[in-house]
GROMACS .gro file of C-alpha atoms in nm:
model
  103
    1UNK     CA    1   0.000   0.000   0.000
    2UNK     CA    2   0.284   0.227   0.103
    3UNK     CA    3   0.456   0.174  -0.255
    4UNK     CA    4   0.171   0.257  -0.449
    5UNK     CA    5   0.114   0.604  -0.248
    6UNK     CA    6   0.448   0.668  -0.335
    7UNK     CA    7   0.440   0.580  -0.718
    8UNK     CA    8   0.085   0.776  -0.667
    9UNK     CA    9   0.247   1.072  -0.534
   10UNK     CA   10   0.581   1.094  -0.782
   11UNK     CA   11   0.309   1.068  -1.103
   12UNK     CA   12   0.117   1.332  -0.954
   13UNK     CA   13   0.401   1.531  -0.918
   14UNK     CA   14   0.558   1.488  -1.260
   15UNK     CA   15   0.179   1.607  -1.394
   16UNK     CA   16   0.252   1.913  -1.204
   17UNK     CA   17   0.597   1.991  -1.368
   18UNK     CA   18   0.478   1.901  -1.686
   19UNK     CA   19   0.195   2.143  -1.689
   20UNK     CA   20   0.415   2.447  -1.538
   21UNK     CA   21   0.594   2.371  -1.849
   22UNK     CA   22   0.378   2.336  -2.095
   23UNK     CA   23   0.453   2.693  -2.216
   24UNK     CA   24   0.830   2.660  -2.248
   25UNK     CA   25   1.009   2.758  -2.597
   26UNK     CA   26   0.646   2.907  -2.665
   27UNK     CA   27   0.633   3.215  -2.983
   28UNK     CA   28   0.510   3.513  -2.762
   29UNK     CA   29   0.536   3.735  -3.037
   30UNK     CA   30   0.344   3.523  -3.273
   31UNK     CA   31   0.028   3.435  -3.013
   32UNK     CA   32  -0.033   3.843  -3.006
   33UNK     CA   33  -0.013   3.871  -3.367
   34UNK     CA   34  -0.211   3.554  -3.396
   35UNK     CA   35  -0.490   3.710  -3.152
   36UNK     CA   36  -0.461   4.081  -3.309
   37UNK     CA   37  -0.517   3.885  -3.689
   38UNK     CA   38  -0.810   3.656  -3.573
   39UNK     CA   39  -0.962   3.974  -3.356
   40UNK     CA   40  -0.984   3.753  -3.032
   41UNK     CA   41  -1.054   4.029  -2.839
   42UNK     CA   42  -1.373   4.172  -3.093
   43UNK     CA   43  -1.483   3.770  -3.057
   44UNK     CA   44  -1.486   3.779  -2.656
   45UNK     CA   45  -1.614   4.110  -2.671
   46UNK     CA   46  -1.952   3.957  -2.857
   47UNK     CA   47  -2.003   3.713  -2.606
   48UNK     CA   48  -1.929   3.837  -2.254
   49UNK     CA   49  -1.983   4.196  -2.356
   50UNK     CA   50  -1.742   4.529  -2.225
   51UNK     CA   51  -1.389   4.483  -2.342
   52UNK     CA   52  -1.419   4.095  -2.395
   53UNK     CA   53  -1.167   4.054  -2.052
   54UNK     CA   54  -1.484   3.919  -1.872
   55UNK     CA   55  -1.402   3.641  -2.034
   56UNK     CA   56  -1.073   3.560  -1.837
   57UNK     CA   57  -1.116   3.436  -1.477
   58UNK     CA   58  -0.824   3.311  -1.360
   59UNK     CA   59  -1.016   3.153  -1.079
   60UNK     CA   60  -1.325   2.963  -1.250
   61UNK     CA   61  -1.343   2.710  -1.502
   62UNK     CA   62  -0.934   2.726  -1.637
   63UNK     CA   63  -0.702   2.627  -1.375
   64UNK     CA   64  -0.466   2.458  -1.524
   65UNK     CA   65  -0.226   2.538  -1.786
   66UNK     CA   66  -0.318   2.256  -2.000
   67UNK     CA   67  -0.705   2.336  -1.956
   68UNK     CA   68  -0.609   2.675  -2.130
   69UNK     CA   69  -0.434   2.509  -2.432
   70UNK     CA   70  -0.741   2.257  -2.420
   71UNK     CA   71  -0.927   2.584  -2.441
   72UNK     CA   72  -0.750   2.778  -2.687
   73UNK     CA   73  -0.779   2.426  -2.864
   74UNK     CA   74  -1.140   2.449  -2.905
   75UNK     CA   75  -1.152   2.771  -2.996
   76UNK     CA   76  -0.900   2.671  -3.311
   77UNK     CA   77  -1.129   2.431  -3.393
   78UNK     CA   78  -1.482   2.546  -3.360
   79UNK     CA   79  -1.400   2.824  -3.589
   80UNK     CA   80  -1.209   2.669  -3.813
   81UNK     CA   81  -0.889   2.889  -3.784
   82UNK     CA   82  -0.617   2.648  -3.897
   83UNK     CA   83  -0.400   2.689  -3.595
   84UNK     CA   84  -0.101   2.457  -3.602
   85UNK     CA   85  -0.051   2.285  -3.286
   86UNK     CA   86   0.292   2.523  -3.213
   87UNK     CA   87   0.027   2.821  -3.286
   88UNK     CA   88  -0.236   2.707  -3.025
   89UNK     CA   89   0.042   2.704  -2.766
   90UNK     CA   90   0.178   3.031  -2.860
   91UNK     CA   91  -0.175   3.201  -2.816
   92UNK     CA   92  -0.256   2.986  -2.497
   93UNK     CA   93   0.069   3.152  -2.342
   94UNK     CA   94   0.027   3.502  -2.439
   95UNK     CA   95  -0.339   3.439  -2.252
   96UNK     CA   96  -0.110   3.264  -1.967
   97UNK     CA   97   0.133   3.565  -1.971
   98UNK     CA   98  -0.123   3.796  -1.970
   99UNK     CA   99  -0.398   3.722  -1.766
  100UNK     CA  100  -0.387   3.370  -1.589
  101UNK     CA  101  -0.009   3.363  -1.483
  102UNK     CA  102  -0.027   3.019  -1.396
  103UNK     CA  103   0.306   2.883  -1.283
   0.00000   0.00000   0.00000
């Protein structure tokens, strides 16, 4: 019982590390022209209303690094913008940078 709290434990750590670095060697430069191009902002703006920032709450539904790519994901595909999977990352951590600064 002992050893499989421990393997338990490590693979919930190494899920940890792995998210906190899910950003790593990501294009900042490229996810803000990415979201400028695709008018993110006018999109989020439509749906929550105000300035569109409504839509980020760092403590609701994302809280996870990987839940924002996941989201970013969906976005990429429900509207059909062609994102490469390099791409999605690259927006997902300007949104990280900018207004979830998850670790």
């Amino acid at each position: 019982m002992r050893q499989i709290l421990l393997i338990l434990g490590l693979s919930c750590a190494a899920a940890a590390q792995a998210q906190s670095e899910i950003f790593k060697g990501a294009d900042l430069a490229l996810g803000a022209k990415l979201i400028a191009e695709n008018k993110c902002v006018a999109c989020h703006a439509q749906k929550v209303g105000g300035d569109g920032n409504a839509i980020y709450r760092p403590q609701g539904r994302i809280n996870t690094p990987g839940f924002l790519r996941g989201m970013v994901e969906q976005c990429n595909t429900e509207l059909n913008l062609g994102f490469f999977p390099e791409e999605v990352n690259s927006v997902a951590a300007v949104l990280n940078r900018d207004h979830y600064k998850f670790k």
